[in-house]
Amino acid sequence: MAEIQTPPKPAEGELTARTDDFGLQVSPADPYLKLLTPDDTVLTFKGGDYALYRETLRDDACMAPFAQRRLAVTKCEWQVDAGGDDPLSKAAADWMREQLQELEWDRITDGMLYARWYGHAVAECLFQPDLVEGKVTLADIRVRDRARFAYANDRGAPFIWRQDLGRWWRLPERKMWTLNTGADHDDSPYGLGLAHYCYWPVFFKRNNIKFWLVFLEKFGMPTAVAKMPAGQYDNVQQRAKVRAALQAMASETGVILPEGTEFQFLDAQRSGTQDYDTMRQAMDNSLAKIIIGQTASTQGTPGRLGNDELQAEVKNDLVKADSDLVCGSFNRTVARWLTEWNFPGAKPPRVWRMVDPPEDIGVIADRDQKLFNLGWERTDESFQETYGAGWQRKATQDTGLTPQELMQGAAAEFAELGAIAAMRNGHRSDQQALLEAATSFADRYHATIGGRVQELLDFAETSGDFETFRARLLEMMAEPAPRPLAEDLARGGVFARLMGRMRGQR
């Protein structure tokens, strides 16, 4: 039996509380380790400061869809499932569920989802000992500023710049929860976030709006022009008065004009803002497609916007991917650490969110009805799990018989019909004979059983419910058949057999 190795004890307390601004342009103290730089070309060319990407979130076309995407995840209920069926794994799952209930798991998830925007996220796990139960518990998980951390080429714990030591300091193992996403290979712990793709659309949009404002200021109102007599133009004081009058015309309701000066308005030769508005809409659409994969969810255009089912499917795919990203990273790191410390030998629990919408009850009921018609029905336990608690079977008329006995009684009542069916299946040569006999009897339908059938039809229309009709049907079956009908059926049976034998001889 393999020996279970005891994992290292966790580093307790808060080790990365922010006390200063840290830079990343410093070489590591260890000469055998090399700090990696981000593969993000935009971030590198612009100085490597994540504040560049933080500014993009000030754009409404970025913040609104990205907030919508994060809220779509955090609104989903979360669950903790046991990693195995053994009692120890179930106990670990129950304990983990209690831990997360004490934390603000939605806040933590929302903070870690910013890895989608920046490429990576870093959170510090505040472990503390439980002296009563002898376990390591989670006091909190705090998402830190990703710009303060760096990664080495050995893919170990991240580094942080220590101002007091004047060098990069490696954080303890099993202390920081890191998450990266978006890169096209596993050699980039910094990842590649949505901000990398949104930067230039935001840049073009802001410059477009800047020129748009200049246009509005320039062509929003006519330009006032003053014509002065030639003798007054050289007079500095007179020109100053005229200039003040021009400025007053732009903001005042009434002005005093110098005598002898002619004022007129110069109309703008250019009108309309279509070019600027088209540019803005194009950039907003690009940002929406980058962030949420579509434009319909963020635009207010009336009417149908494309295929609603396809849009909902795209959104659900993104929400599920974001949920799996955070929960999967947590399960591989923090959940595994706590399980190995507190429940050695147990399988780590699985934290996940219920992203898929619940199935329509009406669709389930229709499917159950079809299966019931085929001979299948749910157990009481399955019914409670599907439709919820608070249901009980409908009370039926007490006949003193169990459902099985009722079915057996119905089978006995129609035993003769079953015998005829068996005989027909066993003797296919008689089928045609019976058909011909039935054709012969059809001509005498009203004289033989027409009255009996009409009596049944009349009673079916006047009876109030199925149970009353069923009781009447059983009474009629118990009554002896009319003699003429019995004789005709007997003669018909003999006639059919004779026809079958004659056909066989032929």
Short mmCIF file of C-alpha atoms in Angstrom, two decimals:
data_model
loop_
_atom_site.label_atom_id
_atom_site.label_comp_id
_atom_site.label_asym_id
_atom_site.label_seq_id
_atom_site.Cartn_x
_atom_site.Cartn_y
_atom_site.Cartn_z
CA MET A 1 0.00 0.00 0.00
CA ALA A 2 1.43 3.36 -1.05
CA GLU A 3 2.32 5.67 1.80
CA ILE A 4 0.31 8.90 1.92
CA GLN A 5 2.68 11.84 2.06
CA THR A 6 1.75 14.69 4.36
CA PRO A 7 1.40 17.94 2.37
CA PRO A 8 3.22 21.06 3.62
CA LYS A 9 1.41 23.20 6.13
CA PRO A 10 -0.23 26.38 4.79
CA ALA A 11 1.27 29.82 5.25
CA GLU A 12 -1.04 31.63 7.61
CA GLY A 13 -1.92 35.29 7.70
CA GLU A 14 -2.02 38.00 5.05
CA LEU A 15 1.29 38.38 3.22
CA THR A 16 0.44 40.66 0.30
CA ALA A 17 -1.44 43.56 1.80
CA ARG A 18 -0.78 46.53 -0.48
CA THR A 19 1.50 49.19 1.07
CA ASP A 20 3.08 50.77 -2.01
CA ASP A 21 3.00 50.89 -5.79
CA PHE A 22 5.12 48.24 -7.40
CA GLY A 23 6.76 48.13 -10.80
CA LEU A 24 7.62 45.17 -12.97
CA GLN A 25 10.83 46.42 -14.61
CA VAL A 26 13.19 44.76 -12.09
CA SER A 27 15.32 41.63 -12.55
CA PRO A 28 14.79 38.76 -10.12
CA ALA A 29 17.31 38.20 -7.32
CA ASP A 30 17.76 34.52 -8.17
CA PRO A 31 20.09 34.30 -11.22
CA TYR A 32 18.71 30.85 -12.15
CA LEU A 33 15.18 32.13 -12.54
CA LYS A 34 13.95 34.41 -15.25
CA LEU A 35 10.87 36.51 -14.83
CA LEU A 36 8.52 36.16 -17.76
CA THR A 37 7.05 39.14 -19.55
CA PRO A 38 3.50 39.28 -20.92
CA ASP A 39 2.94 38.19 -24.50
CA ASP A 40 0.43 41.00 -24.92
CA THR A 41 1.97 43.20 -27.63
CA VAL A 42 -0.40 46.12 -26.98
CA LEU A 43 0.41 46.12 -23.28
CA THR A 44 4.15 45.81 -23.96
CA PHE A 45 4.31 48.59 -26.54
CA LYS A 46 2.29 50.92 -24.31
CA GLY A 47 4.58 50.55 -21.30
CA GLY A 48 3.28 47.40 -19.61
CA ASP A 49 0.91 49.24 -17.25
CA TYR A 50 -2.45 47.53 -16.69
CA ALA A 51 -3.97 50.97 -16.09
CA LEU A 52 -4.09 51.16 -19.89
CA TYR A 53 -6.63 48.35 -19.94
CA ARG A 54 -8.44 49.64 -16.86
CA GLU A 55 -9.22 52.80 -18.82
CA THR A 56 -11.01 50.81 -21.50
CA LEU A 57 -13.62 49.79 -18.94
CA ARG A 58 -14.62 53.44 -18.68
CA ASP A 59 -16.20 53.04 -22.11
CA ASP A 60 -19.87 52.17 -21.80
CA ALA A 61 -19.65 49.75 -24.74
CA CYS A 62 -17.04 47.76 -22.75
CA MET A 63 -18.31 48.01 -19.19
CA ALA A 64 -21.98 47.26 -19.91
CA PRO A 65 -21.55 43.96 -21.83
CA PHE A 66 -18.68 42.81 -19.61
CA ALA A 67 -20.76 43.49 -16.48
CA GLN A 68 -23.65 41.64 -18.11
CA ARG A 69 -21.38 38.69 -18.74
CA ARG A 70 -20.11 38.59 -15.15
CA LEU A 71 -23.57 39.00 -13.61
CA ALA A 72 -24.86 36.16 -15.79
CA VAL A 73 -22.42 33.89 -13.95
CA THR A 74 -22.79 35.15 -10.38
CA LYS A 75 -26.59 35.00 -10.52
CA CYS A 76 -26.44 31.23 -11.04
CA GLU A 77 -26.73 29.13 -7.91
CA TRP A 78 -23.62 27.21 -6.91
CA GLN A 79 -23.34 23.70 -5.52
CA VAL A 80 -20.68 21.45 -4.05
CA ASP A 81 -20.67 17.77 -5.06
CA ALA A 82 -18.64 15.06 -3.45
CA GLY A 83 -15.66 13.78 -5.40
CA GLY A 84 -16.51 10.17 -4.53
CA ASP A 85 -19.16 7.96 -2.94
CA ASP A 86 -17.10 7.06 0.11
CA PRO A 87 -18.01 8.65 3.47
CA LEU A 88 -14.74 10.58 3.70
CA SER A 89 -15.24 12.29 0.33
CA LYS A 90 -18.84 13.16 1.23
CA ALA A 91 -17.68 14.63 4.54
CA ALA A 92 -15.09 16.74 2.68
CA ALA A 93 -17.81 18.06 0.35
CA ASP A 94 -20.10 18.96 3.26
CA TRP A 95 -17.27 20.77 5.00
CA MET A 96 -16.33 22.68 1.82
CA ARG A 97 -19.94 23.73 1.34
CA GLU A 98 -20.00 25.20 4.85
CA GLN A 99 -16.75 27.07 4.15
CA LEU A 100 -18.06 28.70 0.98
CA GLN A 101 -21.33 29.64 2.67
CA GLU A 102 -19.32 31.67 5.16
CA LEU A 103 -17.51 33.50 2.34
CA GLU A 104 -18.84 35.89 -0.28
CA TRP A 105 -18.39 33.39 -3.05
CA ASP A 106 -20.21 35.53 -5.61
CA ARG A 107 -17.91 38.49 -4.86
CA ILE A 108 -14.86 36.26 -5.16
CA THR A 109 -16.13 34.79 -8.42
CA ASP A 110 -16.83 38.25 -9.83
CA GLY A 111 -13.30 39.40 -8.98
CA MET A 112 -11.68 36.35 -10.54
CA LEU A 113 -13.78 36.79 -13.69
CA TYR A 114 -11.73 39.91 -14.45
CA ALA A 115 -9.15 37.43 -15.69
CA ARG A 116 -11.25 37.40 -18.84
CA TRP A 117 -10.52 41.11 -19.29
CA TYR A 118 -6.86 41.32 -18.26
CA GLY A 119 -5.73 37.77 -19.03
CA HIS A 120 -4.99 36.61 -15.49
CA ALA A 121 -6.14 37.09 -11.91
CA VAL A 122 -4.47 36.56 -8.52
CA ALA A 123 -6.23 35.95 -5.21
CA GLU A 124 -4.75 35.43 -1.77
CA CYS A 125 -6.18 32.69 0.44
CA LEU A 126 -6.32 33.71 4.09
CA PHE A 127 -5.98 30.41 5.93
CA GLN A 128 -6.44 30.10 9.66
CA PRO A 129 -6.33 27.10 12.02
CA ASP A 130 -9.43 25.75 13.71
CA LEU A 131 -8.10 24.64 17.08
CA VAL A 132 -11.38 22.97 18.05
CA GLU A 133 -11.68 20.63 15.06
CA GLY A 134 -7.98 20.65 14.18
CA LYS A 135 -8.57 21.79 10.60
CA VAL A 136 -7.28 24.52 8.31
CA THR A 137 -10.15 26.85 7.41
CA LEU A 138 -10.64 29.71 4.97
CA ALA A 139 -11.08 33.08 6.64
CA ASP A 140 -11.38 34.84 3.28
CA ILE A 141 -10.22 34.91 -0.34
CA ARG A 142 -9.15 38.38 -1.51
CA VAL A 143 -8.59 39.17 -5.16
CA ARG A 144 -5.42 41.24 -5.56
CA ASP A 145 -4.21 43.66 -8.22
CA ARG A 146 -2.64 41.51 -10.91
CA ALA A 147 -0.13 44.24 -11.81
CA ARG A 148 1.76 43.62 -8.56
CA PHE A 149 2.74 40.05 -9.40
CA ALA A 150 5.19 38.42 -11.77
CA TYR A 151 5.78 34.82 -12.82
CA ALA A 152 8.99 32.88 -13.36
CA ASN A 153 9.83 30.33 -16.01
CA ASP A 154 9.55 27.42 -13.56
CA ARG A 155 5.76 27.94 -13.30
CA GLY A 156 5.91 27.97 -9.50
CA ALA A 157 4.28 30.38 -7.10
CA PRO A 158 4.17 34.01 -8.27
CA PHE A 159 6.63 36.72 -7.19
CA ILE A 160 5.85 40.04 -5.57
CA TRP A 161 8.10 43.08 -5.28
CA ARG A 162 9.19 43.68 -1.69
CA GLN A 163 9.99 47.33 -1.19
CA ASP A 164 11.66 46.62 2.16
CA LEU A 165 13.96 43.97 0.64
CA GLY A 166 14.58 45.75 -2.63
CA ARG A 167 14.01 42.62 -4.67
CA TRP A 168 11.43 40.22 -5.96
CA TRP A 169 10.23 37.78 -3.33
CA ARG A 170 8.61 34.45 -4.13
CA LEU A 171 5.35 33.81 -2.30
CA PRO A 172 4.82 30.50 -0.43
CA GLU A 173 3.36 27.52 -2.21
CA ARG A 174 -0.34 26.86 -1.73
CA LYS A 175 -1.00 30.46 -0.79
CA MET A 176 -2.01 32.30 -3.97
CA TRP A 177 -4.83 31.22 -6.24
CA THR A 178 -3.84 32.21 -9.79
CA LEU A 179 -5.97 31.99 -12.91
CA ASN A 180 -4.96 32.72 -16.51
CA THR A 181 -6.93 32.50 -19.73
CA GLY A 182 -6.95 33.59 -23.35
CA ALA A 183 -3.42 32.67 -24.41
CA ASP A 184 -2.93 30.22 -27.26
CA HIS A 185 -0.30 28.21 -25.32
CA ASP A 186 0.48 27.17 -21.75
CA ASP A 187 3.77 29.07 -21.54
CA SER A 188 2.10 32.41 -20.81
CA PRO A 189 0.93 32.68 -17.19
CA TYR A 190 -0.20 36.24 -17.92
CA GLY A 191 -2.77 35.06 -20.45
CA LEU A 192 -4.38 37.31 -23.05
CA GLY A 193 -7.56 39.11 -22.08
CA LEU A 194 -10.42 40.73 -23.93
CA ALA A 195 -8.90 44.15 -23.28
CA HIS A 196 -6.15 43.28 -25.77
CA TYR A 197 -8.76 43.11 -28.54
CA CYS A 198 -10.89 45.99 -27.26
CA TYR A 199 -8.10 48.53 -26.93
CA TRP A 200 -7.97 49.73 -30.54
CA PRO A 201 -11.76 49.94 -31.08
CA VAL A 202 -11.95 52.04 -27.90
CA PHE A 203 -9.02 54.18 -29.09
CA PHE A 204 -10.60 54.83 -32.50
CA LYS A 205 -13.98 55.53 -30.92
CA ARG A 206 -12.57 58.11 -28.47
CA ASN A 207 -10.68 59.96 -31.20
CA ASN A 208 -13.76 59.88 -33.38
CA ILE A 209 -15.84 61.44 -30.60
CA LYS A 210 -13.17 64.08 -30.04
CA PHE A 211 -13.39 65.19 -33.67
CA TRP A 212 -17.17 64.93 -33.48
CA LEU A 213 -17.23 67.42 -30.60
CA VAL A 214 -15.00 69.78 -32.57
CA PHE A 215 -17.39 69.50 -35.49
CA LEU A 216 -20.39 70.27 -33.31
CA GLU A 217 -18.66 73.25 -31.79
CA LYS A 218 -17.65 74.55 -35.19
CA PHE A 219 -20.81 73.90 -37.16
CA GLY A 220 -23.39 73.81 -34.39
CA MET A 221 -24.22 77.50 -34.88
CA PRO A 222 -23.43 80.10 -37.60
CA THR A 223 -20.18 82.05 -37.34
CA ALA A 224 -20.63 85.77 -36.60
CA VAL A 225 -18.71 88.13 -38.93
CA ALA A 226 -18.19 91.90 -38.41
CA LYS A 227 -17.36 94.37 -41.18
CA MET A 228 -15.69 97.59 -40.02
CA PRO A 229 -15.04 100.73 -42.02
CA ALA A 230 -11.49 100.95 -43.26
CA GLY A 231 -10.73 103.91 -41.05
CA GLN A 232 -11.83 102.10 -37.87
CA TYR A 233 -10.00 98.81 -38.50
CA ASP A 234 -6.63 100.33 -37.60
CA ASN A 235 -8.04 101.54 -34.31
CA VAL A 236 -7.01 98.94 -31.71
CA GLN A 237 -9.60 99.98 -29.18
CA GLN A 238 -12.36 99.92 -31.77
CA ARG A 239 -11.36 96.40 -32.89
CA ALA A 240 -11.44 95.25 -29.29
CA LYS A 241 -14.97 96.53 -28.89
CA VAL A 242 -16.10 94.77 -32.06
CA ARG A 243 -14.42 91.49 -30.96
CA ALA A 244 -16.17 91.70 -27.58
CA ALA A 245 -19.46 92.22 -29.37
CA LEU A 246 -18.86 89.11 -31.50
CA GLN A 247 -18.13 87.02 -28.43
CA ALA A 248 -21.22 88.37 -26.69
CA MET A 249 -23.39 87.35 -29.63
CA ALA A 250 -22.46 83.69 -29.03
CA SER A 251 -23.64 83.68 -25.41
CA GLU A 252 -25.71 86.78 -24.60
CA THR A 253 -29.35 87.39 -25.43
CA GLY A 254 -28.73 91.08 -26.10
CA VAL A 255 -25.60 92.95 -27.20
CA ILE A 256 -24.50 96.53 -27.82
CA LEU A 257 -22.91 96.99 -31.25
CA PRO A 258 -20.39 99.74 -32.16
CA GLU A 259 -21.81 102.38 -34.47
CA GLY A 260 -20.89 102.01 -38.10
CA THR A 261 -20.05 98.27 -37.83
CA GLU A 262 -21.94 95.75 -39.96
CA PHE A 263 -22.62 92.29 -38.47
CA GLN A 264 -23.74 89.17 -40.32
CA PHE A 265 -23.77 85.35 -39.81
CA LEU A 266 -21.74 83.00 -41.94
CA ASP A 267 -23.67 79.74 -42.46
CA ALA A 268 -21.78 76.44 -42.34
CA GLN A 269 -21.23 74.86 -45.72
CA ARG A 270 -21.14 71.38 -44.22
CA SER A 271 -24.03 69.77 -42.36
CA GLY A 272 -24.85 66.41 -40.82
CA THR A 273 -22.98 64.04 -38.50
CA GLN A 274 -23.51 60.75 -40.31
CA ASP A 275 -19.83 59.94 -40.70
CA TYR A 276 -19.06 60.30 -36.99
CA ASP A 277 -22.16 58.43 -35.83
CA THR A 278 -21.49 55.57 -38.27
CA MET A 279 -17.96 55.27 -36.94
CA ARG A 280 -19.19 55.19 -33.35
CA GLN A 281 -21.77 52.51 -34.08
CA ALA A 282 -19.22 50.38 -35.92
CA MET A 283 -16.82 50.50 -32.97
CA ASP A 284 -19.61 49.72 -30.47
CA ASN A 285 -20.66 46.72 -32.54
CA SER A 286 -17.07 45.50 -32.68
CA LEU A 287 -16.74 45.75 -28.90
CA ALA A 288 -20.03 43.93 -28.33
CA LYS A 289 -19.01 41.07 -30.63
CA ILE A 290 -15.62 40.78 -28.90
CA ILE A 291 -17.07 40.69 -25.39
CA ILE A 292 -20.34 38.78 -25.71
CA GLY A 293 -20.11 37.34 -29.23
CA GLN A 294 -23.09 39.29 -30.57
CA THR A 295 -24.62 42.77 -30.77
CA ALA A 296 -28.32 42.12 -30.14
CA SER A 297 -28.04 41.86 -26.33
CA THR A 298 -26.56 45.35 -25.99
CA GLN A 299 -28.49 47.30 -28.61
CA GLY A 300 -31.97 48.75 -28.21
CA THR A 301 -33.14 48.46 -31.81
CA PRO A 302 -36.85 47.57 -31.83
CA GLY A 303 -38.00 44.36 -33.45
CA ARG A 304 -36.33 41.02 -33.81
CA LEU A 305 -32.56 41.12 -33.90
CA GLY A 306 -31.49 37.97 -35.69
CA ASN A 307 -32.14 34.47 -34.43
CA ASP A 308 -33.23 34.68 -30.78
CA GLU A 309 -32.45 31.03 -30.12
CA LEU A 310 -28.96 31.38 -31.59
CA GLN A 311 -28.29 34.51 -29.50
CA ALA A 312 -29.42 32.76 -26.32
CA GLU A 313 -27.25 29.77 -27.18
CA VAL A 314 -24.17 31.99 -27.71
CA LYS A 315 -24.75 33.76 -24.41
CA ASN A 316 -25.27 30.49 -22.53
CA ASP A 317 -22.03 29.11 -23.99
CA LEU A 318 -20.06 32.13 -22.72
CA VAL A 319 -21.65 31.96 -19.27
CA LYS A 320 -20.91 28.26 -18.97
CA ALA A 321 -17.32 28.79 -20.10
CA ASP A 322 -16.77 31.57 -17.56
CA SER A 323 -18.30 29.50 -14.77
CA ASP A 324 -16.18 26.47 -15.64
CA LEU A 325 -13.07 28.66 -15.80
CA VAL A 326 -13.39 29.94 -12.21
CA CYS A 327 -14.84 26.81 -10.62
CA GLY A 328 -12.42 24.49 -12.42
CA SER A 329 -9.41 26.54 -11.31
CA PHE A 330 -10.69 26.61 -7.72
CA ASN A 331 -11.25 22.85 -7.71
CA ARG A 332 -7.72 22.18 -8.97
CA THR A 333 -6.07 24.44 -6.39
CA VAL A 334 -7.81 25.67 -3.23
CA ALA A 335 -10.33 22.84 -2.97
CA ARG A 336 -7.58 20.23 -3.43
CA TRP A 337 -5.29 21.92 -0.88
CA LEU A 338 -7.95 22.06 1.81
CA THR A 339 -8.99 18.46 1.17
CA GLU A 340 -5.44 17.14 1.42
CA TRP A 341 -4.85 19.08 4.65
CA ASN A 342 -8.12 18.26 6.40
CA PHE A 343 -9.31 14.99 4.82
CA PRO A 344 -6.25 12.95 3.76
CA GLY A 345 -7.21 10.23 1.30
CA ALA A 346 -10.53 11.84 0.30
CA LYS A 347 -11.32 12.87 -3.26
CA PRO A 348 -11.55 16.67 -3.58
CA PRO A 349 -15.09 18.01 -3.92
CA ARG A 350 -16.35 19.70 -7.04
CA VAL A 351 -17.68 23.27 -6.89
CA TRP A 352 -19.86 24.25 -9.84
CA ARG A 353 -22.71 26.56 -10.84
CA MET A 354 -26.08 25.60 -12.30
CA VAL A 355 -25.78 27.52 -15.56
CA ASP A 356 -28.17 25.52 -17.74
CA PRO A 357 -31.77 26.77 -17.41
CA PRO A 358 -34.25 24.32 -15.87
CA GLU A 359 -36.23 22.22 -18.30
CA ASP A 360 -39.78 23.32 -18.99
CA ILE A 361 -42.21 21.42 -16.76
CA GLY A 362 -44.75 21.33 -19.59
CA VAL A 363 -42.27 19.58 -21.87
CA ILE A 364 -41.44 17.07 -19.14
CA ALA A 365 -45.13 16.37 -18.51
CA ASP A 366 -45.79 15.77 -22.22
CA ARG A 367 -42.87 13.37 -22.40
CA ASP A 368 -44.04 11.51 -19.29
CA GLN A 369 -47.51 11.17 -20.80
CA LYS A 370 -46.08 9.65 -23.98
CA LEU A 371 -43.97 7.21 -21.96
CA PHE A 372 -46.99 6.32 -19.83
CA ASN A 373 -48.92 5.45 -22.99
CA LEU A 374 -46.06 3.11 -23.89
CA GLY A 375 -46.30 1.38 -20.52
CA TRP A 376 -43.75 3.33 -18.42
CA GLU A 377 -44.32 5.51 -15.39
CA ARG A 378 -42.16 7.33 -12.85
CA THR A 379 -41.47 6.08 -9.39
CA ASP A 380 -42.57 8.23 -6.46
CA GLU A 381 -38.96 9.23 -5.80
CA SER A 382 -38.36 10.26 -9.42
CA PHE A 383 -41.62 12.21 -9.46
CA GLN A 384 -40.62 14.20 -6.36
CA GLU A 385 -37.19 14.97 -7.79
CA THR A 386 -38.64 16.18 -11.09
CA TYR A 387 -41.76 18.07 -10.04
CA GLY A 388 -40.82 18.98 -6.49
CA ALA A 389 -42.40 18.26 -3.13
CA GLY A 390 -46.04 18.80 -2.20
CA TRP A 391 -47.62 16.26 -4.55
CA GLN A 392 -49.64 13.14 -3.81
CA ARG A 393 -51.49 10.62 -5.92
CA LYS A 394 -55.06 11.50 -6.82
CA ALA A 395 -57.68 9.53 -4.85
CA THR A 396 -59.78 7.14 -6.99
CA GLN A 397 -63.10 5.42 -6.35
CA ASP A 398 -62.56 2.60 -3.89
CA THR A 399 -63.56 -0.69 -5.51
CA GLY A 400 -61.84 -2.87 -2.95
CA LEU A 401 -59.39 -4.09 -5.57
CA THR A 402 -55.77 -3.22 -6.16
CA PRO A 403 -54.71 -1.86 -9.57
CA GLN A 404 -53.16 -5.25 -10.33
CA GLU A 405 -56.43 -7.01 -9.56
CA LEU A 406 -58.35 -4.56 -11.75
CA MET A 407 -56.00 -5.30 -14.61
CA GLN A 408 -56.38 -9.06 -14.06
CA GLY A 409 -60.16 -8.71 -14.02
CA ALA A 410 -60.14 -6.75 -17.26
CA ALA A 411 -57.93 -9.41 -18.82
CA ALA A 412 -60.33 -12.17 -17.76
CA GLU A 413 -63.32 -10.28 -19.15
CA PHE A 414 -61.69 -10.07 -22.55
CA ALA A 415 -60.23 -13.58 -22.50
CA GLU A 416 -62.43 -14.67 -25.39
CA LEU A 417 -61.17 -11.80 -27.52
CA GLY A 418 -57.62 -12.81 -26.64
CA ALA A 419 -58.35 -16.39 -27.67
CA ILE A 420 -59.67 -15.22 -31.01
CA ALA A 421 -56.55 -13.08 -31.50
CA ALA A 422 -54.29 -16.03 -30.62
CA MET A 423 -56.17 -18.29 -32.97
CA ARG A 424 -55.85 -15.72 -35.75
CA ASN A 425 -52.13 -15.43 -35.22
CA GLY A 426 -51.72 -19.20 -35.06
CA HIS A 427 -53.84 -20.00 -38.11
CA ARG A 428 -53.17 -17.38 -40.75
CA SER A 429 -55.15 -19.40 -43.27
CA ASP A 430 -58.35 -18.66 -41.32
CA GLN A 431 -57.84 -14.89 -41.42
CA GLN A 432 -59.18 -14.50 -44.90
CA ALA A 433 -62.07 -16.77 -44.07
CA LEU A 434 -62.94 -14.69 -41.04
CA LEU A 435 -62.74 -11.55 -43.15
CA GLU A 436 -65.16 -13.00 -45.66
CA ALA A 437 -67.46 -14.13 -42.85
CA ALA A 438 -67.33 -10.67 -41.35
CA THR A 439 -68.25 -9.21 -44.73
CA SER A 440 -71.25 -11.50 -44.83
CA PHE A 441 -72.31 -10.54 -41.32
CA ALA A 442 -71.90 -6.86 -42.13
CA ASP A 443 -74.99 -7.01 -44.26
CA ARG A 444 -76.91 -8.25 -41.23
CA TYR A 445 -75.27 -5.85 -38.74
CA HIS A 446 -78.43 -4.08 -37.60
CA ALA A 447 -80.35 -7.30 -37.27
CA THR A 448 -77.75 -8.99 -35.03
CA ILE A 449 -75.77 -6.63 -32.79
CA GLY A 450 -76.81 -3.19 -34.07
CA GLY A 451 -79.21 -2.63 -31.22
CA ARG A 452 -76.69 -3.63 -28.59
CA VAL A 453 -74.02 -1.30 -30.00
CA GLN A 454 -76.45 1.59 -30.24
CA GLU A 455 -77.40 1.03 -26.62
CA LEU A 456 -73.73 1.33 -25.63
CA LEU A 457 -73.27 4.50 -27.66
CA ASP A 458 -76.33 6.13 -26.15
CA PHE A 459 -75.23 5.30 -22.62
CA ALA A 460 -71.68 6.63 -23.29
CA GLU A 461 -73.10 10.01 -24.29
CA THR A 462 -75.40 10.29 -21.28
CA SER A 463 -73.08 8.91 -18.58
CA GLY A 464 -71.33 11.51 -16.43
CA ASP A 465 -67.89 9.93 -15.97
CA PHE A 466 -65.75 7.00 -17.00
CA GLU A 467 -66.32 4.98 -13.84
CA THR A 468 -70.12 4.96 -14.36
CA PHE A 469 -69.72 3.92 -17.99
CA ARG A 470 -67.26 1.19 -17.00
CA ALA A 471 -69.65 -0.20 -14.40
CA ARG A 472 -72.46 -0.29 -16.97
CA LEU A 473 -70.17 -2.02 -19.48
CA LEU A 474 -69.35 -4.75 -16.93
CA GLU A 475 -73.07 -5.26 -16.26
CA MET A 476 -73.83 -5.68 -19.96
CA MET A 477 -70.97 -8.17 -20.33
CA ALA A 478 -72.36 -10.22 -17.44
CA GLU A 479 -75.79 -10.47 -19.11
CA PRO A 480 -76.32 -13.50 -21.40
CA ALA A 481 -76.09 -12.73 -25.08
CA PRO A 482 -79.36 -12.70 -27.09
CA ARG A 483 -80.09 -16.10 -28.58
CA PRO A 484 -80.27 -14.93 -32.21
CA LEU A 485 -76.86 -13.29 -31.84
CA ALA A 486 -75.30 -16.42 -30.32
CA GLU A 487 -76.71 -18.61 -33.08
CA ASP A 488 -75.49 -16.28 -35.82
CA LEU A 489 -71.98 -16.14 -34.32
CA ALA A 490 -71.91 -19.96 -34.01
CA ARG A 491 -73.03 -20.40 -37.62
CA GLY A 492 -70.48 -17.77 -38.65
CA GLY A 493 -67.68 -19.67 -36.91
CA VAL A 494 -68.59 -22.93 -38.59
CA PHE A 495 -68.92 -21.16 -41.93
CA ALA A 496 -65.50 -19.54 -41.58
CA ARG A 497 -63.79 -22.81 -40.70
CA LEU A 498 -65.42 -24.60 -43.63
CA MET A 499 -64.27 -21.86 -45.96
CA GLY A 500 -60.75 -22.08 -44.59
CA ARG A 501 -60.58 -25.86 -45.07
CA MET A 502 -61.99 -25.62 -48.58
CA ARG A 503 -59.41 -22.93 -49.41
CA GLY A 504 -56.67 -25.19 -48.02
CA GLN A 505 -57.82 -28.14 -50.14
CA ARG A 506 -57.81 -25.92 -53.19
#
